[in-house]
Short mmCIF file of C-alpha atoms in Angstrom, two decimals:
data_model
loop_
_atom_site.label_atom_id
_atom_site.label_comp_id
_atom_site.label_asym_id
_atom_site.label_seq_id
_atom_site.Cartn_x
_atom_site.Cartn_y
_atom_site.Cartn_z
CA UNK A 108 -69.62 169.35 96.91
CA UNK A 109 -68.50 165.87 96.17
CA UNK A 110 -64.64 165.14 95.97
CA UNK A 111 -63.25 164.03 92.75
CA UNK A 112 -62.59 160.42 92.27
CA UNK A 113 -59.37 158.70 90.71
CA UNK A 114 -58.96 155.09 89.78
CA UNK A 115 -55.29 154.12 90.28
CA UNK A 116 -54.22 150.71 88.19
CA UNK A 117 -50.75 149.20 90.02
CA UNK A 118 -49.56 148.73 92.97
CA UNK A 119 -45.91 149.24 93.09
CA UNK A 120 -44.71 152.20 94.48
CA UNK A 121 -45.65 154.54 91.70
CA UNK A 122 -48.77 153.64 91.86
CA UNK A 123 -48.98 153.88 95.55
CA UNK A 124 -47.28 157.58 95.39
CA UNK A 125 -49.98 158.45 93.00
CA UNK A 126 -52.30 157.05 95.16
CA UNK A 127 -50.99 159.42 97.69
CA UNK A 128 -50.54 162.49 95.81
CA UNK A 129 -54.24 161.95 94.67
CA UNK A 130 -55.49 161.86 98.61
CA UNK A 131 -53.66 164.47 99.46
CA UNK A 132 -55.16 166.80 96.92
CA UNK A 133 -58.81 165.64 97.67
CA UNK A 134 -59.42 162.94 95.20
CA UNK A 135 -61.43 159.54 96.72
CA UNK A 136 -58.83 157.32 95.66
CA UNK A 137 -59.51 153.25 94.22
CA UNK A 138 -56.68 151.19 93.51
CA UNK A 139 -56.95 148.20 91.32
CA UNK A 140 -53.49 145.41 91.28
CA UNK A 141 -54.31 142.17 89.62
CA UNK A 142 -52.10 140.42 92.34
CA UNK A 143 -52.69 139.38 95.96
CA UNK A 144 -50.29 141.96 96.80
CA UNK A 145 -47.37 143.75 95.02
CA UNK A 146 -44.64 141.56 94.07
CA UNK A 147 -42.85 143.12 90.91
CA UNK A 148 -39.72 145.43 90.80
CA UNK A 149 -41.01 147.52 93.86
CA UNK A 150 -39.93 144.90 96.05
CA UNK A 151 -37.17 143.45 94.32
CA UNK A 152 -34.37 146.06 94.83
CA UNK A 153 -32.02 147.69 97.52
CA UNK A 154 -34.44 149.68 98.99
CA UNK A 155 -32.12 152.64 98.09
CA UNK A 156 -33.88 156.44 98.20
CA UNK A 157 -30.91 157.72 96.35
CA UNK A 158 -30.50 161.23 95.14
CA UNK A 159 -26.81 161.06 94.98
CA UNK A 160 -27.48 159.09 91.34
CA UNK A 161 -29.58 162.09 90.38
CA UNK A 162 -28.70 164.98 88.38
CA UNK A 163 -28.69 168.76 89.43
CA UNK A 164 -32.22 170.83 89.65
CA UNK A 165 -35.01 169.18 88.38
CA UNK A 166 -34.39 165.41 89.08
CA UNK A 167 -32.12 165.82 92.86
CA UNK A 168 -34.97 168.14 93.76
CA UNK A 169 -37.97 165.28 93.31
CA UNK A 170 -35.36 163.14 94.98
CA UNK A 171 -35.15 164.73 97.98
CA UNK A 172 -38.74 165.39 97.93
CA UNK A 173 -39.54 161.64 97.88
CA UNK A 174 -37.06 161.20 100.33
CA UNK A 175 -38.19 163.43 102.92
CA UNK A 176 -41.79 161.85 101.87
CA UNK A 177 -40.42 158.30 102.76
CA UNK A 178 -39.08 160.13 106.27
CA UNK A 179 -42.30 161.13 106.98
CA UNK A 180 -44.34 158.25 106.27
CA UNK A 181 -42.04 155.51 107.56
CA UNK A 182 -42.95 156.35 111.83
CA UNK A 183 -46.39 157.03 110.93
CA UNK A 184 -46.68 154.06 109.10
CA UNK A 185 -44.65 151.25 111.12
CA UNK A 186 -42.05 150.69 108.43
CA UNK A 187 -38.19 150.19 109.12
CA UNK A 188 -36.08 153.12 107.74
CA UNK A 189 -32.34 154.36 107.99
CA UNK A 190 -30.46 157.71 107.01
CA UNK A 191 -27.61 155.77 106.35
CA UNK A 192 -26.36 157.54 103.32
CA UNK A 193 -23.72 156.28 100.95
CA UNK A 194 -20.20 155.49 100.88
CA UNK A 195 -18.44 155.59 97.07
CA UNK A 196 -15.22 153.62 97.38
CA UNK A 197 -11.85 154.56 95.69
CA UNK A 198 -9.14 151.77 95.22
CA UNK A 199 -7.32 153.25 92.16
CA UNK A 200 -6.34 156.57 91.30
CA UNK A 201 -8.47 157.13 88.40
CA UNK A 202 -10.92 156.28 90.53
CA UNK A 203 -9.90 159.23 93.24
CA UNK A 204 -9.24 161.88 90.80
CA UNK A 205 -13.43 161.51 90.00
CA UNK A 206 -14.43 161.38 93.58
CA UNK A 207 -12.65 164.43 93.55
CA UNK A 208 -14.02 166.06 91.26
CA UNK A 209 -17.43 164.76 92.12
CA UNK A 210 -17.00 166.20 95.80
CA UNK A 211 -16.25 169.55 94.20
CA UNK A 212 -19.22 169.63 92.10
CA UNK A 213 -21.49 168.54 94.45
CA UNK A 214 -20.59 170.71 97.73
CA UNK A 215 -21.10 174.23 94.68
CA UNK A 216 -24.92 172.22 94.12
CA UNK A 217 -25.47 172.50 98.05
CA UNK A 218 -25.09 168.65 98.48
CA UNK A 219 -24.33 166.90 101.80
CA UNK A 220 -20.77 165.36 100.61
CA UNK A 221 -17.78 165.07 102.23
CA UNK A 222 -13.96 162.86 100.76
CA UNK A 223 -12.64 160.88 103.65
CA UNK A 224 -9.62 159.11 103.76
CA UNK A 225 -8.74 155.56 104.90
CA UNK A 226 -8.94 156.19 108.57
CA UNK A 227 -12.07 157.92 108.62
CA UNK A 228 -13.91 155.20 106.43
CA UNK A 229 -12.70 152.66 108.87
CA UNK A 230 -13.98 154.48 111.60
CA UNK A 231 -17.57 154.93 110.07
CA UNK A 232 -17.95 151.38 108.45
CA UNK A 233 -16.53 148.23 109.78
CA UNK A 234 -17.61 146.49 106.51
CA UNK A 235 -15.61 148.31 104.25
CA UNK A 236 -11.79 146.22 103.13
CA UNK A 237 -8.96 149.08 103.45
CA UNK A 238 -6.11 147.51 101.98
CA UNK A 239 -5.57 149.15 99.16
CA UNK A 240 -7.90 151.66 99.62
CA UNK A 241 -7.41 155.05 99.10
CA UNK A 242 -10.48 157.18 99.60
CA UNK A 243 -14.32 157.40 99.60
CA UNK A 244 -16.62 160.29 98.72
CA UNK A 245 -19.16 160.03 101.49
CA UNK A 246 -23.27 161.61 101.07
CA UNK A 247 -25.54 162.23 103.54
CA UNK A 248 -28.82 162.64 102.00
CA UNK A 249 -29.54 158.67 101.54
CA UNK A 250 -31.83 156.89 103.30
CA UNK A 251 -32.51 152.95 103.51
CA UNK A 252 -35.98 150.82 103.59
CA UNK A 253 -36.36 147.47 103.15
CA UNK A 254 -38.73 147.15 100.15
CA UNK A 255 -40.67 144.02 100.43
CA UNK A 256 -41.92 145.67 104.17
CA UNK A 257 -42.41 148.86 103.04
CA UNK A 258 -44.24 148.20 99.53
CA UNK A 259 -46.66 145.82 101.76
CA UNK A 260 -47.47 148.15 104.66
CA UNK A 261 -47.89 151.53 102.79
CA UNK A 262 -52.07 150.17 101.48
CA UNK A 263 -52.87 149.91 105.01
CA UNK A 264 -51.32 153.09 105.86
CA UNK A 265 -52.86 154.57 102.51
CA UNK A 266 -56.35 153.22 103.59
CA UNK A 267 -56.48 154.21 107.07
CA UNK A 268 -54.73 157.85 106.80
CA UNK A 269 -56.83 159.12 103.27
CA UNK A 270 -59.31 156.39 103.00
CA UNK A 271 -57.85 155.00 99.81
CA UNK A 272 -59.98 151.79 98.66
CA UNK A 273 -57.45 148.82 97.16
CA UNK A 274 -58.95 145.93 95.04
CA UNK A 275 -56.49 142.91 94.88
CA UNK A 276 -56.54 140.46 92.63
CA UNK A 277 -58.60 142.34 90.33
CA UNK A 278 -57.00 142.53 86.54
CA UNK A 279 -58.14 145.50 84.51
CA UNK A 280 -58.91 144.16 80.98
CA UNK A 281 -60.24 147.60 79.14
CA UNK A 282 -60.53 151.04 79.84
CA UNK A 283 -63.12 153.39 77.84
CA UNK A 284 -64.75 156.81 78.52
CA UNK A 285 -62.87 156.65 82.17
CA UNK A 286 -64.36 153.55 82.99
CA UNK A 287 -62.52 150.65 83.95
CA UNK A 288 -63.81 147.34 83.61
CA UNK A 289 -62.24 144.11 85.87
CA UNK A 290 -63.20 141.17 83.11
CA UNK A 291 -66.43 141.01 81.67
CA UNK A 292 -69.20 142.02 84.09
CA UNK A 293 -67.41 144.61 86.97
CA UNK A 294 -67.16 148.30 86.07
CA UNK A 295 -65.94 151.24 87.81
CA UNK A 296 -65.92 155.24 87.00
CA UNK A 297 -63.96 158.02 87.86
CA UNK A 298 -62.89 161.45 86.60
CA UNK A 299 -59.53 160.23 86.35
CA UNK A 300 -57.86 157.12 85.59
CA UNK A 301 -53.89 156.61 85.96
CA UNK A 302 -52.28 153.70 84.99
CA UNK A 303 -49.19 152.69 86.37
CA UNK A 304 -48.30 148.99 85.52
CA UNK A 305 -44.70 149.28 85.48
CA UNK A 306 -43.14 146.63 82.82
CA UNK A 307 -46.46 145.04 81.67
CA UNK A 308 -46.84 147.25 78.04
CA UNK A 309 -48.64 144.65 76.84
CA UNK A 310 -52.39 144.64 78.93
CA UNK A 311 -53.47 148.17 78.74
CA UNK A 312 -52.92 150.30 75.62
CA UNK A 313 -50.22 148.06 73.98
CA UNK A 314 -50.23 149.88 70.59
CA UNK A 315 -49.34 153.58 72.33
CA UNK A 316 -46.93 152.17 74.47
CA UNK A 317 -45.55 150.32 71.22
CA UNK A 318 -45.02 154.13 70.21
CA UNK A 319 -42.97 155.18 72.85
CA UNK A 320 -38.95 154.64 73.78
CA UNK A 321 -39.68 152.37 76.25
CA UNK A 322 -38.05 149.05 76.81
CA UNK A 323 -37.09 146.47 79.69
CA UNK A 324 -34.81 146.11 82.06
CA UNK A 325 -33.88 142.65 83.79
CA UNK A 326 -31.43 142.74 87.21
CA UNK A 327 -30.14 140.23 89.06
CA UNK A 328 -29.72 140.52 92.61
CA UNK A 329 -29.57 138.64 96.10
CA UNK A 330 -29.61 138.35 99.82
CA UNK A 331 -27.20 137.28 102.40
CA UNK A 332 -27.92 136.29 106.06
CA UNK A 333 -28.64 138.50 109.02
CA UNK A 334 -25.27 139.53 109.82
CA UNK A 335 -24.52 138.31 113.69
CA UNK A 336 -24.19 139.81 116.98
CA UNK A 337 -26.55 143.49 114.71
CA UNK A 338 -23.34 144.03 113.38
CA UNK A 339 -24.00 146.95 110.96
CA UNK A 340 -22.29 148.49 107.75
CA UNK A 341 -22.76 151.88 108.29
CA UNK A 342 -23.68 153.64 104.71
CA UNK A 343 -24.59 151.49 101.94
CA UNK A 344 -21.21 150.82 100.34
CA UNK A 345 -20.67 151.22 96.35
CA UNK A 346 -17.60 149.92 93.97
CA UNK A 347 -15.76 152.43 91.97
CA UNK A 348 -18.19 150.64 88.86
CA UNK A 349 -21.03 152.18 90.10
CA UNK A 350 -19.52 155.33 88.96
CA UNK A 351 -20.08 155.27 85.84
CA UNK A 352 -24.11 153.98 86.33
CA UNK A 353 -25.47 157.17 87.38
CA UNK A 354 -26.23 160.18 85.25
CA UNK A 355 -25.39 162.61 88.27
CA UNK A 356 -21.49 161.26 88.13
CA UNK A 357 -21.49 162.37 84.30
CA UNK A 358 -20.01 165.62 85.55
CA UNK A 359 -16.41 164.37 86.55
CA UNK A 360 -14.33 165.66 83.78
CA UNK A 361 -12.10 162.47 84.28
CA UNK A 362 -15.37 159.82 84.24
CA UNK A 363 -14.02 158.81 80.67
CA UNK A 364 -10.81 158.06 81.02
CA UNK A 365 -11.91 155.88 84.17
CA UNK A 366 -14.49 154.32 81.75
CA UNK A 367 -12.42 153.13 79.17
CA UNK A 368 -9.48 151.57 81.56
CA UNK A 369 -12.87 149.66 82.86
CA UNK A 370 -13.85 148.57 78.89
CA UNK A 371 -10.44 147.44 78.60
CA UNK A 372 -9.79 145.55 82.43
CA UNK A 373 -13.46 144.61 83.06
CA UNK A 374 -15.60 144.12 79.60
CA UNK A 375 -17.38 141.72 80.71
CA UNK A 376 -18.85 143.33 83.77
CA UNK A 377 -19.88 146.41 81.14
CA UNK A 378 -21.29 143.91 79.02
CA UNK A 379 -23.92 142.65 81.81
CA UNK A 380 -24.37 146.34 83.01
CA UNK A 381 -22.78 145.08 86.33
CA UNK A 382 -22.60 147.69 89.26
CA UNK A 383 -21.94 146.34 92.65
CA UNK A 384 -23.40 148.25 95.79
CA UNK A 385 -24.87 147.01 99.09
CA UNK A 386 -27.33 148.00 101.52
CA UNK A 387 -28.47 146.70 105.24
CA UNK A 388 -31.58 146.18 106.43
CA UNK A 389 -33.32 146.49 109.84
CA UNK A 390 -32.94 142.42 110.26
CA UNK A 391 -28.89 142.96 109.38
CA UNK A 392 -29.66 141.32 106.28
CA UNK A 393 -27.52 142.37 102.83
CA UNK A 394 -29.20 143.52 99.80
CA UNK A 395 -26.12 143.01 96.59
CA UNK A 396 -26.90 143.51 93.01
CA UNK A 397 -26.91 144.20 90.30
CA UNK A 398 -26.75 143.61 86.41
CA UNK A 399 -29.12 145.32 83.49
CA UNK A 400 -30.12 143.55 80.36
CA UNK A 401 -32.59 145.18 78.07
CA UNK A 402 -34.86 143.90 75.63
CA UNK A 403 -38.36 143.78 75.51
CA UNK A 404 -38.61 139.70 76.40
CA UNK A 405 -36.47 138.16 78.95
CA UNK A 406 -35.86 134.58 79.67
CA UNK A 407 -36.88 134.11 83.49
CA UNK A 408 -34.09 132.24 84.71
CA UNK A 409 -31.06 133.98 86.33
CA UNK A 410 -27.30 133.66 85.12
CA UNK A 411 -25.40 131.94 87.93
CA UNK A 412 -22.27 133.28 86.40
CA UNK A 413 -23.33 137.04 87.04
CA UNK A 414 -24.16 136.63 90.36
CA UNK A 415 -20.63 135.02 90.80
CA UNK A 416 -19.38 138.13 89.27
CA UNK A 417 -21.04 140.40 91.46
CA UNK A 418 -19.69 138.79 94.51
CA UNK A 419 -16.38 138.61 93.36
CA UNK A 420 -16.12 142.45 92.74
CA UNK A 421 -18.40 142.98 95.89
CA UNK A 422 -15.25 140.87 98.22
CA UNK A 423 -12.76 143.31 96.74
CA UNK A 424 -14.00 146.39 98.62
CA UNK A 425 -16.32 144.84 101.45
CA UNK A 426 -15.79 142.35 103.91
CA UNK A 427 -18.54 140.65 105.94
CA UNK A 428 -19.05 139.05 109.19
CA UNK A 429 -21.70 136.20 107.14
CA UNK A 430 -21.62 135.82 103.43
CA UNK A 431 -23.46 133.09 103.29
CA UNK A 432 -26.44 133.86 100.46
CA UNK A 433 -29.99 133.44 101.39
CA UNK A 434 -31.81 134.65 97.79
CA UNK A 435 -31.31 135.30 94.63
CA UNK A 436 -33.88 136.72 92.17
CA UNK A 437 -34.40 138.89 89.08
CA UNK A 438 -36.42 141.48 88.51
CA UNK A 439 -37.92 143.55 85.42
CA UNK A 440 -39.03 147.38 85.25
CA UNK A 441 -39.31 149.18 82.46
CA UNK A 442 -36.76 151.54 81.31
CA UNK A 443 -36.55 154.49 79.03
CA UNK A 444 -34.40 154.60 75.74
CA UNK A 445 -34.18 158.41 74.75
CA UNK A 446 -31.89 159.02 78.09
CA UNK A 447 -35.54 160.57 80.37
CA UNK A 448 -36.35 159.87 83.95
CA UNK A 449 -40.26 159.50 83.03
CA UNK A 450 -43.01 158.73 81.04
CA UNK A 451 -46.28 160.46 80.82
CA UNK A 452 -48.60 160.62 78.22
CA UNK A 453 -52.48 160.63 77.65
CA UNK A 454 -53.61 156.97 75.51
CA UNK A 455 -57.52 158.81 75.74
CA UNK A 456 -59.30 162.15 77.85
CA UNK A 457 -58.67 161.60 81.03
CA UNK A 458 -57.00 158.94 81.01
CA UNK A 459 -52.75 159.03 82.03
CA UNK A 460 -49.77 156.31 81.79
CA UNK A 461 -47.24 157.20 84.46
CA UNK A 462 -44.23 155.38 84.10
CA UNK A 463 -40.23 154.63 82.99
CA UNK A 464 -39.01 156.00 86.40
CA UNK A 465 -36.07 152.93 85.09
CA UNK A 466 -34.18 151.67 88.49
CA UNK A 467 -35.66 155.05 90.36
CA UNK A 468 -38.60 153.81 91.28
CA UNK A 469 -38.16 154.21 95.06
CA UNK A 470 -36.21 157.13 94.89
CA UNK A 471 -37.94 159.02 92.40
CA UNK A 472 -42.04 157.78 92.65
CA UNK A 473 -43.31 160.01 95.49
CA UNK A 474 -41.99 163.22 94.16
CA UNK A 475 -43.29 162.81 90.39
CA UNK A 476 -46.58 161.82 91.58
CA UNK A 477 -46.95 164.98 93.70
CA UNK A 478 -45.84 167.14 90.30
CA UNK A 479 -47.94 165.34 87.74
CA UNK A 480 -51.08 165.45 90.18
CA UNK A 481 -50.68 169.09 90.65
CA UNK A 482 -49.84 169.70 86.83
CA UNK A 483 -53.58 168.15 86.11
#
């Protein structure tokens, strides 16, 4: 009996889970990405598989299930990965009173948190500035890649472990009757299509993604040098902003209150949807970001001013042995406006748009693929 066949458009990382979760339950997988090789939001972020961010049930469960995915694949694939977990950063009291509360929450949800005080941040991270600090909420469940290595070696590993065929290069134009045709004269079949092209609404299907609350997101973000000597940071490190940026932190009683002190102190960091975190990669180089604009059109040049920003919040709670900055960049995904973590809808029979996974991507991808896939 001949397997089913899927034709998978993108080649970010949700369309590489789907890829995945398509092998894995017996489908001959193709792959179409009109680039050389991925180089959209899948490899322009922190590399961050995050479930901390991510609310209770539903959403920390795919989470964790993409993380442990990334766990497995990572040895078997060649790819650099950490369990580094994360480090949330209180310098103000407002700011402790909701890692307190967060810490409570979270240990009755079964999560791997722990509050440490000054002495035992400075003993896990050497990166982290404790004057004035007065706490952290620590998690364990975290885990670091470096995107732009990852996002390029999972195709081979894709390829050689299920035998998934990838087309590069090759721009899908029109799709009809689960056909898919690459300009004017290539066509290929399957019994599935999924499309997952990330912030381009505008190729496939623009008039049914016109219908949906779906818009863009632009970041700024950058690098800075190896850091000498593999001097490390421990856990990726986050300012008490980044509190308020997550859905999951919603459920301090006191988020509010420390919400509107930041309105009134730090407007213009809300206004730019500035967070400041930072991760490490395996070369000891710094991944620091990042702002949010939304809008369906974005101009393609980055802000200097923002990236001065980030920095500037980023030196009051880290210190490093190199800051000197290597890249900067911006990068677009597309983002939900009705407050979900997905989109997925059916433009014609057999036919799917997977999608809006927001700044999630990396964290969420593997796990939603491996639901939708088995939901079909």
């Amino acid at each position: 009996m001949a397997s089913r066949s899927a034709i998978v458009i993108g080649a970010g990382i949700v369309g590489l889970a789907t890829a995945r979760a398509l092998a894995v339950q017996g489908f001959s997988v193709k792959v179409f990405e009109r680039t050389d090789r991925a180089v959209g939001a899948s490899i322009r972020n922190f590399g961050m598989i995050w479930p901390i961010g991510q609310t209770a049930g539903k959403m920390y469960d795919r989470a964790v299930r993409s993380r442990n995915i990334w766990k497995e694949i990572a040895p078997r694939a060649g790819f650099w990965h950490e369990g580094a977990g994360s480090l949330h950063l209180a310098y103000h009291a407002d700011e402790w009173t909701v890692l307190q509360e967060l810490d409570e929450t979270f240990r009755g949800e079964g999560r791997p948190i722990r509050l440490m005080d000054k002495a035992a941040i400075a003993a896990s991270s050497p990166a982290v500035k404790t004057e004035g600090l007065i706490g952290g909420l620590h998690s364990g469940d975290e885990v670091i890649v470096d995107p732009r290595e990852a996002i390029a070696t999972l195709p081979g590993w894709l390829a050689e472990q299920y035998k998934v065929e990838f087309f590069w290069g090759k721009c899908v134009s029109y799709i009809s009757d689960q056909i898919v045709y690459i300009g004017n004269d290539k066509e290929y079949e399957a019994d599935l299509v999924f499309i997952c092209s990330g912030a381009d609404f505008e190729t496939l299907y623009p008039e049914q993604f016109a219908e949906q609350p779906v818009t863009k997101c632009k970041l700024q973000m950058m690098r800075l040098v190896s850091q000498p000597d593999e001097w490390r940071i421990g856990p990726a490190l986050c300012g008490g902003l980044s509190l308020i940026h997550y859905n999951s932190f919603k459920a301090a009683p006191s988020l509010a209150v420390l919400r509107e002190r930041y309105a009134a102190e730090m407007a213009d960091y809300l206004q730019w949807g500035i967070h400041v975190m930072v991760s490490q990669n395996g070369r000891g180089e710094l991944t620091v970001g990042d702002s949010h604009e939304y809008g369906l059109t974005h101009d393609p040049f980055d802000k200097d001013f923002i990236n001065r920003m980030i920095l500037d919040y980023l030196r009051k709670f880290a210190c490093f042995q190199d800051w000197s900055v290597a890249e900067t960049w911006n990068g677009v995904y597309a983002k939900l406006t009705d407050g979900e973590a997905d989109l997925f809808f059916s433009p014609e029979p057999y036919v799917y748009v997977i999608n809006g996974v927001g700044g999630a991507g990396m964290t969420l991808s593997f796990g939603l693929a491996e639901e939708l896939v088995a939901g079909l």
